[in-house]
Amino acid sequence: MGDILKMNRMMIIGTGSALPERVLANSDLEKMVDTSDEWITSRSGIKTRHIAAKGEETSKLSTAAAMKALEMANIGAEDLDMIIVGTITSEISMPSCACLVQKNIGAVNAFAFDINSACCGFLYGLDIAEKYIKTNPDMHVLVIGAENLSARVNWQDRNTCVLFGDGAGAAVVSGSSSGRGMIGGRMYSDGRLHKLLWMNSAPSMNPALAIPDHDGSYIKMAGRDVFKYAVRALSQAVTDVLDQEGFDLADVNIVVPHQANIRILKSLADRLDIPLEKLYINVYKYGNTSAASIPIALDEANRAGLLPEGEMILLCAFGGGFTWGASLLRW
Ligand code: UT7
């Protein structure tokens, strides 16, 4: 608890999440592609995922999650200084999803922008917010991870369509001198591996810049390779952030990881030599919601009373880019 003396940490003061109403079960997918509940469950741990309908676009889900986080933080939207949305599936390319959220909630005093770092969007967002808050602890920042991946999967491709889901999670953060808050983070990228997990943009309107043989703007993934890198990279990030901040795994009370696949989480727990029970897991309900998965899990754990004050929480994520990272927080 030596870290408790450090001042001006970025603390999460409110969380919120929102999920589309429609739930798609593995039994529904069996009628759409050549798959089975048994295959999906045994290979991924996923049983259901939420699928957005009209009116549940990324900015709308983000707005609903933001309102809940603001309510818990007990501040008004006009008190926000900055809004960051991690997303790769905003419903429009310009303006940013963050600007749409700003408009929807009336955060007239904030500046707003999106970041594209796939499943690491929320972690990268928290990391950026922390740097601002360290120099100006009075700031209030809204960090969101939100996705509408169902709009960007190929529903004929059984390799990918069974894995992803839609949703949004949000956190309101501000400065605190109580010793609670973010202790530190480690973020990484390796663009050399981008073709293992990627998604084309829409076809270009400028023929000179058109991508030859554009085969749709769907998520494409070399699942086995991603799996191997994910386990290695996640355990490296976790070890590095603990070393950097002078802690070890025994100090961590709960790990809230990106929810991609139960087998990745089991392999991670094995590699770190920690019991699986130390990980908060909800992938079976929501599938892989990319940038939204950590803030949804965090909000769920928070509202269920699973994050007692003073406990050490470790967040870690891995995704397209590749991007990966880990953050350590005193709750
Ligand atoms: O957010 C981070 C991004 N993504 C991830 O973390 C995902 C990482 N990867 C994975 O989770 C796993 O690699 C998958 C769950 C995607 C796939 O599991 P796998 O054990 O690596 O299976 P595989 O891709 O090697 O495929 C094995 C077999 C293949 O059939 P053949 O070639 O052996 O006859 C696939 O065609 O399973 C087949 N298959 C399916 N069968 C039924 C692939 N998808 C399906 C499906 N239903 N949905």
Tab-separated table of C-alpha atoms and ligand atoms in Angstrom:
chain	number	residue	atom	x	y	z
A	1	MET	CA	0.000	0.000	0.000
A	2	GLY	CA	3.039	2.286	-0.309
A	3	ASP	CA	1.535	3.688	-3.468
A	4	ILE	CA	-1.258	5.214	-1.408
A	5	LEU	CA	0.875	8.272	-0.669
A	6	LYS	CA	1.100	9.328	-4.308
A	7	MET	CA	-0.931	12.418	-5.181
A	8	ASN	CA	-3.157	13.504	-8.030
A	9	ARG	CA	-4.160	10.250	-9.534
A	10	MET	CA	-6.819	9.812	-12.157
A	11	MET	CA	-9.742	8.133	-10.440
A	12	ILE	CA	-12.837	6.557	-11.966
A	13	ILE	CA	-15.792	8.244	-10.265
A	14	GLY	CA	-18.621	6.775	-12.333
A	15	THR	CA	-19.228	3.886	-14.709
A	16	GLY	CA	-22.067	3.023	-17.081
A	17	SER	CA	-22.863	0.639	-19.893
A	18	ALA	CA	-25.508	0.022	-22.523
A	19	LEU	CA	-26.359	-2.996	-24.640
A	20	PRO	CA	-28.722	-3.411	-27.567
A	21	GLU	CA	-31.995	-5.086	-26.741
A	22	ARG	CA	-31.768	-7.962	-29.212
A	23	VAL	CA	-29.933	-11.062	-28.033
A	24	LEU	CA	-28.606	-13.521	-30.607
A	25	ALA	CA	-28.006	-17.008	-29.220
A	26	ASN	CA	-25.752	-19.706	-30.657
A	27	SER	CA	-28.900	-21.624	-31.585
A	28	ASP	CA	-29.919	-18.647	-33.797
A	29	LEU	CA	-26.499	-18.721	-35.505
A	30	GLU	CA	-26.939	-22.427	-36.245
A	31	LYS	CA	-29.735	-21.360	-38.632
A	32	MET	CA	-27.554	-18.749	-40.341
A	33	VAL	CA	-24.178	-20.443	-40.954
A	34	ASP	CA	-22.688	-23.942	-40.757
A	35	THR	CA	-21.917	-23.912	-37.042
A	36	SER	CA	-23.122	-25.381	-33.756
A	37	ASP	CA	-23.646	-24.266	-30.182
A	38	GLU	CA	-21.118	-26.931	-29.198
A	39	TRP	CA	-18.394	-25.542	-31.517
A	40	ILE	CA	-18.910	-21.913	-30.506
A	41	THR	CA	-19.084	-22.699	-26.783
A	42	SER	CA	-16.075	-24.996	-26.723
A	43	ARG	CA	-13.865	-22.764	-28.952
A	44	SER	CA	-14.841	-19.353	-27.564
A	45	GLY	CA	-16.990	-19.647	-24.420
A	46	ILE	CA	-19.614	-17.426	-26.062
A	47	LYS	CA	-23.300	-18.337	-25.657
A	48	THR	CA	-25.061	-15.073	-26.598
A	49	ARG	CA	-24.248	-11.615	-27.947
A	50	HIS	CA	-26.290	-8.394	-28.299
A	51	ILE	CA	-27.014	-7.072	-31.793
A	52	ALA	CA	-27.825	-3.413	-32.472
A	53	ALA	CA	-30.963	-2.327	-34.312
A	54	LYS	CA	-31.887	1.044	-35.797
A	55	GLY	CA	-31.651	3.615	-33.015
A	56	GLU	CA	-28.882	1.655	-31.282
A	57	GLU	CA	-25.955	2.935	-33.371
A	58	THR	CA	-22.540	3.356	-31.740
A	59	SER	CA	-23.138	6.984	-30.729
A	60	LYS	CA	-26.550	6.120	-29.238
A	61	LEU	CA	-25.179	3.243	-27.166
A	62	SER	CA	-22.280	5.508	-26.128
A	63	THR	CA	-24.714	8.219	-25.063
A	64	ALA	CA	-26.769	5.807	-22.953
A	65	ALA	CA	-23.620	4.468	-21.240
A	66	ALA	CA	-22.339	8.026	-20.687
A	67	MET	CA	-25.562	9.172	-19.009
A	68	LYS	CA	-25.341	6.321	-16.513
A	69	ALA	CA	-21.681	7.055	-15.777
A	70	LEU	CA	-22.437	10.770	-15.259
A	71	GLU	CA	-25.288	9.916	-12.917
A	72	MET	CA	-23.035	7.690	-10.813
A	73	ALA	CA	-20.295	10.348	-10.819
A	74	ASN	CA	-22.917	12.865	-9.715
A	75	ILE	CA	-21.797	15.531	-12.160
A	76	GLY	CA	-23.547	17.249	-15.055
A	77	ALA	CA	-22.538	16.934	-18.713
A	78	GLU	CA	-21.542	20.608	-18.682
A	79	ASP	CA	-18.866	19.740	-16.096
A	80	LEU	CA	-17.000	17.591	-18.630
A	81	ASP	CA	-13.778	18.982	-20.123
A	82	MET	CA	-12.960	16.188	-22.556
A	83	ILE	CA	-14.686	13.220	-24.209
A	84	ILE	CA	-12.721	10.320	-25.714
A	85	VAL	CA	-14.434	7.480	-27.552
A	86	GLY	CA	-12.503	4.351	-28.493
A	87	THR	CA	-14.292	2.815	-31.468
A	88	ILE	CA	-13.703	1.278	-34.885
A	89	THR	CA	-17.400	1.159	-35.770
A	90	SER	CA	-18.905	4.614	-35.470
A	91	GLU	CA	-21.941	4.964	-37.725
A	92	ILE	CA	-20.339	7.871	-39.573
A	93	SER	CA	-16.725	8.731	-40.378
A	94	MET	CA	-17.011	12.450	-39.638
A	95	PRO	CA	-17.587	13.979	-37.192
A	96	SER	CA	-16.273	11.704	-34.490
A	97	CYS	CA	-18.537	9.560	-32.373
A	98	ALA	CA	-17.272	11.634	-29.422
A	99	CYS	CA	-18.704	14.816	-30.987
A	100	LEU	CA	-22.073	13.082	-31.429
A	101	VAL	CA	-22.016	12.056	-27.769
A	102	GLN	CA	-21.074	15.608	-26.803
A	103	LYS	CA	-24.110	16.917	-28.691
A	104	ASN	CA	-26.449	14.245	-27.298
A	105	ILE	CA	-25.575	14.820	-23.656
A	106	GLY	CA	-25.026	18.602	-23.887
A	107	ALA	CA	-21.355	18.605	-22.845
A	108	VAL	CA	-20.902	22.139	-24.162
A	109	ASN	CA	-17.596	22.744	-22.355
A	110	ALA	CA	-15.790	19.622	-23.545
A	111	PHE	CA	-13.550	18.928	-26.508
A	112	ALA	CA	-14.146	15.552	-28.064
A	113	PHE	CA	-12.351	13.038	-30.265
A	114	ASP	CA	-12.225	9.337	-31.182
A	115	ILE	CA	-9.306	6.965	-31.096
A	116	ASN	CA	-8.893	3.946	-33.330
A	117	SER	CA	-7.053	1.260	-31.431
A	118	ALA	CA	-9.545	-1.603	-31.791
A	119	CYS	CA	-9.995	-3.657	-28.629
A	120	CYS	CA	-7.533	-1.379	-26.783
A	121	GLY	CA	-9.619	1.754	-27.419
A	122	PHE	CA	-10.813	2.131	-23.843
A	123	LEU	CA	-7.390	1.411	-22.301
A	124	TYR	CA	-5.645	3.870	-24.627
A	125	GLY	CA	-8.386	6.415	-23.823
A	126	LEU	CA	-7.852	6.037	-20.083
A	127	ASP	CA	-4.112	6.392	-20.608
A	128	ILE	CA	-4.539	9.673	-22.509
A	129	ALA	CA	-7.015	11.006	-19.936
A	130	GLU	CA	-4.569	10.189	-17.160
A	131	LYS	CA	-1.857	12.347	-18.739
A	132	TYR	CA	-4.205	15.358	-18.831
A	133	ILE	CA	-5.479	14.821	-15.312
A	134	LYS	CA	-1.977	14.517	-13.888
A	135	THR	CA	-1.339	18.103	-14.940
A	136	ASN	CA	-4.873	19.361	-14.258
A	137	PRO	CA	-6.582	17.285	-11.539
A	138	ASP	CA	-9.752	19.391	-11.680
A	139	MET	CA	-10.594	18.111	-15.146
A	140	HIS	CA	-13.488	15.737	-15.701
A	141	VAL	CA	-13.076	13.362	-18.615
A	142	LEU	CA	-15.564	10.931	-20.117
A	143	VAL	CA	-13.868	7.848	-21.596
A	144	ILE	CA	-16.021	5.499	-23.650
A	145	GLY	CA	-15.451	2.231	-25.491
A	146	ALA	CA	-18.253	1.468	-27.938
A	147	GLU	CA	-18.811	-0.789	-30.929
A	148	ASN	CA	-21.383	-1.900	-33.445
A	149	LEU	CA	-19.368	-4.825	-34.784
A	150	SER	CA	-22.460	-6.627	-36.064
A	151	ALA	CA	-22.566	-3.976	-38.789
A	152	ARG	CA	-19.050	-4.928	-39.893
A	153	VAL	CA	-18.902	-8.708	-39.766
A	154	ASN	CA	-19.533	-10.876	-42.778
A	155	TRP	CA	-22.603	-12.855	-41.721
A	156	GLN	CA	-21.611	-15.594	-44.192
A	157	ASP	CA	-18.193	-16.073	-42.580
A	158	ARG	CA	-18.529	-18.535	-39.717
A	159	ASN	CA	-14.898	-17.893	-38.704
A	160	THR	CA	-15.800	-14.412	-37.483
A	161	CYS	CA	-19.563	-13.805	-37.273
A	162	VAL	CA	-20.067	-16.019	-34.229
A	163	LEU	CA	-17.495	-14.138	-32.153
A	164	PHE	CA	-18.523	-10.493	-32.009
A	165	GLY	CA	-21.234	-8.402	-30.341
A	166	ASP	CA	-22.335	-4.787	-29.853
A	167	GLY	CA	-22.364	-2.532	-26.795
A	168	ALA	CA	-20.852	0.455	-25.010
A	169	GLY	CA	-19.216	1.186	-21.687
A	170	ALA	CA	-18.202	4.490	-20.142
A	171	ALA	CA	-16.196	5.879	-17.257
A	172	VAL	CA	-16.083	9.403	-15.834
A	173	VAL	CA	-12.646	10.175	-14.452
A	174	SER	CA	-11.196	13.043	-12.457
A	175	GLY	CA	-8.237	13.857	-10.225
A	176	SER	CA	-7.946	12.542	-6.683
A	177	SER	CA	-5.375	12.984	-3.957
A	178	SER	CA	-6.844	10.162	-1.874
A	179	GLY	CA	-4.366	7.556	-3.125
A	180	ARG	CA	-7.114	5.873	-5.137
A	181	GLY	CA	-6.975	5.857	-8.926
A	182	MET	CA	-4.665	4.890	-11.745
A	183	ILE	CA	-1.220	3.782	-10.648
A	184	GLY	CA	0.216	3.320	-14.121
A	185	GLY	CA	-0.170	1.809	-17.554
A	186	ARG	CA	1.852	0.259	-20.409
A	187	MET	CA	0.580	0.542	-23.979
A	188	TYR	CA	2.006	-1.161	-27.081
A	189	SER	CA	1.373	-1.491	-30.842
A	190	ASP	CA	2.895	-3.523	-33.663
A	191	GLY	CA	1.575	-2.447	-37.063
A	192	ARG	CA	3.696	-5.061	-38.834
A	193	LEU	CA	1.072	-7.627	-37.843
A	194	HIS	CA	-1.947	-5.690	-39.082
A	195	LYS	CA	-2.955	-8.266	-41.699
A	196	LEU	CA	-3.748	-10.853	-39.027
A	197	LEU	CA	-6.790	-8.885	-37.825
A	198	TRP	CA	-8.094	-6.072	-39.980
A	199	MET	CA	-10.995	-4.394	-41.699
A	200	ASN	CA	-11.018	-2.436	-44.972
A	201	SER	CA	-12.558	1.008	-45.115
A	202	ALA	CA	-15.465	1.576	-47.493
A	203	PRO	CA	-14.478	1.582	-51.179
A	204	SER	CA	-12.799	4.853	-52.211
A	205	MET	CA	-14.741	7.361	-54.329
A	206	ASN	CA	-11.430	8.368	-55.960
A	207	PRO	CA	-10.514	5.708	-58.538
A	208	ALA	CA	-6.838	6.647	-58.240
A	209	LEU	CA	-6.942	5.705	-54.573
A	210	ALA	CA	-9.225	2.687	-54.819
A	211	ILE	CA	-8.030	-0.509	-53.192
A	212	PRO	CA	-7.597	-3.143	-55.943
A	213	ASP	CA	-9.923	-6.137	-55.523
A	214	HIS	CA	-11.709	-4.547	-52.570
A	215	ASP	CA	-13.545	-7.510	-51.115
A	216	GLY	CA	-15.816	-5.756	-48.641
A	217	SER	CA	-15.253	-3.825	-45.462
A	218	TYR	CA	-15.609	-6.810	-43.165
A	219	ILE	CA	-13.542	-7.920	-40.206
A	220	LYS	CA	-10.961	-10.474	-41.302
A	221	MET	CA	-8.963	-12.521	-38.876
A	222	ALA	CA	-6.326	-15.243	-38.785
A	223	GLY	CA	-7.826	-16.636	-35.581
A	224	ARG	CA	-5.074	-19.069	-34.567
A	225	ASP	CA	-2.268	-16.532	-35.023
A	226	VAL	CA	-4.221	-13.855	-33.167
A	227	PHE	CA	-4.806	-16.298	-30.342
A	228	LYS	CA	-1.088	-17.047	-29.906
A	229	TYR	CA	-0.001	-13.413	-30.020
A	230	ALA	CA	-2.842	-12.372	-27.697
A	231	VAL	CA	-1.841	-14.694	-24.873
A	232	ARG	CA	1.841	-13.781	-25.134
A	233	ALA	CA	1.244	-10.035	-25.444
A	234	LEU	CA	-1.308	-9.842	-22.627
A	235	SER	CA	0.927	-11.653	-20.169
A	236	GLN	CA	3.880	-9.457	-21.182
A	237	ALA	CA	1.843	-6.258	-20.648
A	238	VAL	CA	0.606	-7.445	-17.256
A	239	THR	CA	4.100	-8.379	-16.093
A	240	ASP	CA	5.599	-5.152	-17.427
A	241	VAL	CA	3.095	-2.818	-15.749
A	242	LEU	CA	3.488	-4.616	-12.424
A	243	ASP	CA	7.302	-4.435	-12.668
A	244	GLN	CA	7.129	-0.787	-13.673
A	245	GLU	CA	5.006	0.136	-10.648
A	246	GLY	CA	6.759	-2.161	-8.158
A	247	PHE	CA	3.946	-4.641	-7.528
A	248	ASP	CA	3.377	-8.286	-8.236
A	249	LEU	CA	0.376	-10.394	-9.103
A	250	ALA	CA	-0.286	-11.260	-5.478
A	251	ASP	CA	-1.092	-7.560	-4.893
A	252	VAL	CA	-3.816	-7.609	-7.561
A	253	ASN	CA	-7.339	-8.370	-6.328
A	254	ILE	CA	-9.138	-8.634	-9.649
A	255	VAL	CA	-8.169	-8.658	-13.329
A	256	VAL	CA	-10.724	-7.160	-15.735
A	257	PRO	CA	-9.478	-8.304	-19.152
A	258	HIS	CA	-10.703	-7.699	-22.682
A	259	GLN	CA	-13.318	-10.371	-23.318
A	260	ALA	CA	-12.451	-12.054	-26.618
A	261	ASN	CA	-12.447	-15.751	-25.897
A	262	ILE	CA	-12.573	-17.874	-22.737
A	263	ARG	CA	-9.654	-19.992	-24.002
A	264	ILE	CA	-7.445	-16.894	-24.288
A	265	LEU	CA	-8.382	-15.975	-20.711
A	266	LYS	CA	-7.687	-19.504	-19.439
A	267	SER	CA	-4.304	-19.537	-21.210
A	268	LEU	CA	-3.524	-16.101	-19.770
A	269	ALA	CA	-4.375	-17.245	-16.238
A	270	ASP	CA	-2.194	-20.376	-16.733
A	271	ARG	CA	0.720	-18.346	-18.067
A	272	LEU	CA	0.503	-15.871	-15.185
A	273	ASP	CA	-0.040	-18.748	-12.759
A	274	ILE	CA	-3.146	-17.204	-11.216
A	275	PRO	CA	-6.542	-18.862	-10.660
A	276	LEU	CA	-9.120	-18.166	-13.361
A	277	GLU	CA	-11.408	-16.896	-10.572
A	278	LYS	CA	-9.185	-13.820	-10.302
A	279	LEU	CA	-10.419	-12.740	-13.745
A	280	TYR	CA	-13.779	-11.044	-14.222
A	281	ILE	CA	-15.413	-12.897	-17.132
A	282	ASN	CA	-18.625	-12.110	-19.011
A	283	VAL	CA	-17.635	-13.108	-22.572
A	284	TYR	CA	-20.270	-15.858	-22.544
A	285	LYS	CA	-23.045	-13.187	-22.479
A	286	TYR	CA	-21.747	-10.498	-24.828
A	287	GLY	CA	-19.114	-12.066	-27.110
A	288	ASN	CA	-16.208	-9.895	-28.172
A	289	THR	CA	-17.339	-6.256	-28.099
A	290	SER	CA	-13.842	-4.902	-28.883
A	291	ALA	CA	-13.287	-1.466	-27.272
A	292	ALA	CA	-16.519	-1.815	-25.286
A	293	SER	CA	-15.633	-5.028	-23.512
A	294	ILE	CA	-13.506	-3.672	-20.647
A	295	PRO	CA	-15.784	-0.738	-19.713
A	296	ILE	CA	-18.876	-2.987	-19.878
A	297	ALA	CA	-17.157	-5.539	-17.616
A	298	LEU	CA	-15.910	-2.797	-15.292
A	299	ASP	CA	-19.388	-1.310	-14.963
A	300	GLU	CA	-20.955	-4.710	-14.390
A	301	ALA	CA	-18.401	-5.621	-11.711
A	302	ASN	CA	-18.709	-2.172	-10.125
A	303	ARG	CA	-22.505	-2.262	-9.922
A	304	ALA	CA	-22.391	-5.820	-8.566
A	305	GLY	CA	-20.204	-4.573	-5.680
A	306	LEU	CA	-17.218	-6.656	-6.783
A	307	LEU	CA	-14.751	-3.752	-6.684
A	308	PRO	CA	-14.336	-2.740	-3.035
A	309	GLU	CA	-12.652	0.586	-2.299
A	310	GLY	CA	-8.881	0.303	-2.033
A	311	GLU	CA	-8.577	-2.968	-3.982
A	312	MET	CA	-6.112	-3.236	-6.832
A	313	ILE	CA	-7.632	-3.752	-10.273
A	314	LEU	CA	-5.685	-4.714	-13.360
A	315	LEU	CA	-7.091	-4.045	-16.838
A	316	CYS	CA	-5.561	-5.636	-19.952
A	317	ALA	CA	-6.483	-5.751	-23.623
A	318	PHE	CA	-5.270	-7.025	-26.977
A	319	GLY	CA	-6.631	-6.343	-30.461
A	320	GLY	CA	-6.225	-5.268	-34.069
A	321	GLY	CA	-3.104	-3.323	-34.949
A	322	PHE	CA	-1.856	-5.225	-33.124
A	323	THR	CA	-2.459	-3.084	-30.079
A	324	TRP	CA	-2.184	-4.224	-26.491
A	325	GLY	CA	-1.672	-2.906	-22.992
A	326	ALA	CA	-2.361	-3.089	-19.274
A	327	SER	CA	-3.349	-0.565	-16.607
A	328	LEU	CA	-3.171	-0.799	-12.860
A	329	LEU	CA	-5.675	1.004	-10.625
A	330	ARG	CA	-6.322	1.377	-6.926
A	331	TRP	CA	-10.167	1.344	-6.846
B	1	UT7	O1	-10.156	-9.187	-29.724
B	1	UT7	C1	-9.062	-9.949	-30.161
B	1	UT7	C2	-9.402	-10.529	-31.459
B	1	UT7	N1	-9.747	-11.862	-31.635
B	1	UT7	C3	-9.493	-12.937	-30.864
B	1	UT7	O2	-9.031	-12.876	-29.809
B	1	UT7	C4	-9.778	-14.289	-31.439
B	1	UT7	C5	-8.574	-15.181	-31.365
B	1	UT7	N2	-8.798	-16.480	-31.934
B	1	UT7	C6	-9.683	-17.378	-31.466
B	1	UT7	O3	-10.360	-17.105	-30.513
B	1	UT7	C7	-9.787	-18.728	-32.122
B	1	UT7	O4	-8.731	-18.900	-33.034
B	1	UT7	C8	-11.135	-18.932	-32.851
B	1	UT7	C9	-12.252	-19.056	-31.822
B	1	UT7	C10	-11.406	-17.783	-33.785
B	1	UT7	C11	-11.108	-20.232	-33.675
B	1	UT7	O5	-10.740	-21.348	-32.882
B	1	UT7	P1	-9.630	-22.363	-33.388
B	1	UT7	O6	-9.572	-23.446	-32.420
B	1	UT7	O7	-8.361	-21.577	-33.607
B	1	UT7	O8	-10.235	-22.913	-34.750
B	1	UT7	P2	-9.655	-22.811	-36.235
B	1	UT7	O9	-9.769	-21.428	-36.755
B	1	UT7	O10	-8.322	-23.443	-36.285
B	1	UT7	O11	-10.679	-23.714	-36.994
B	1	UT7	C12	-10.810	-25.116	-36.717
B	1	UT7	C13	-11.931	-25.662	-37.589
B	1	UT7	C14	-11.764	-25.308	-39.064
B	1	UT7	O12	-12.204	-26.427	-39.815
B	1	UT7	P3	-11.144	-27.404	-40.513
B	1	UT7	O13	-10.355	-26.534	-41.443
B	1	UT7	O14	-10.321	-27.955	-39.379
B	1	UT7	O15	-12.019	-28.405	-41.183
B	1	UT7	C15	-12.734	-24.178	-39.261
B	1	UT7	O16	-13.197	-24.096	-40.595
B	1	UT7	O17	-13.175	-25.112	-37.190
B	1	UT7	C16	-13.846	-24.578	-38.330
B	1	UT7	N3	-14.669	-23.446	-37.908
B	1	UT7	C17	-15.934	-23.604	-37.478
B	1	UT7	N4	-16.713	-24.684	-37.321
B	1	UT7	C18	-17.944	-24.489	-36.821
B	1	UT7	C19	-14.331	-22.130	-37.885
B	1	UT7	N5	-15.372	-21.414	-37.420
B	1	UT7	C20	-16.370	-22.300	-37.161
B	1	UT7	C21	-17.673	-22.169	-36.660
B	1	UT7	N6	-18.422	-23.280	-36.502
B	1	UT7	N7	-18.194	-20.971	-36.314
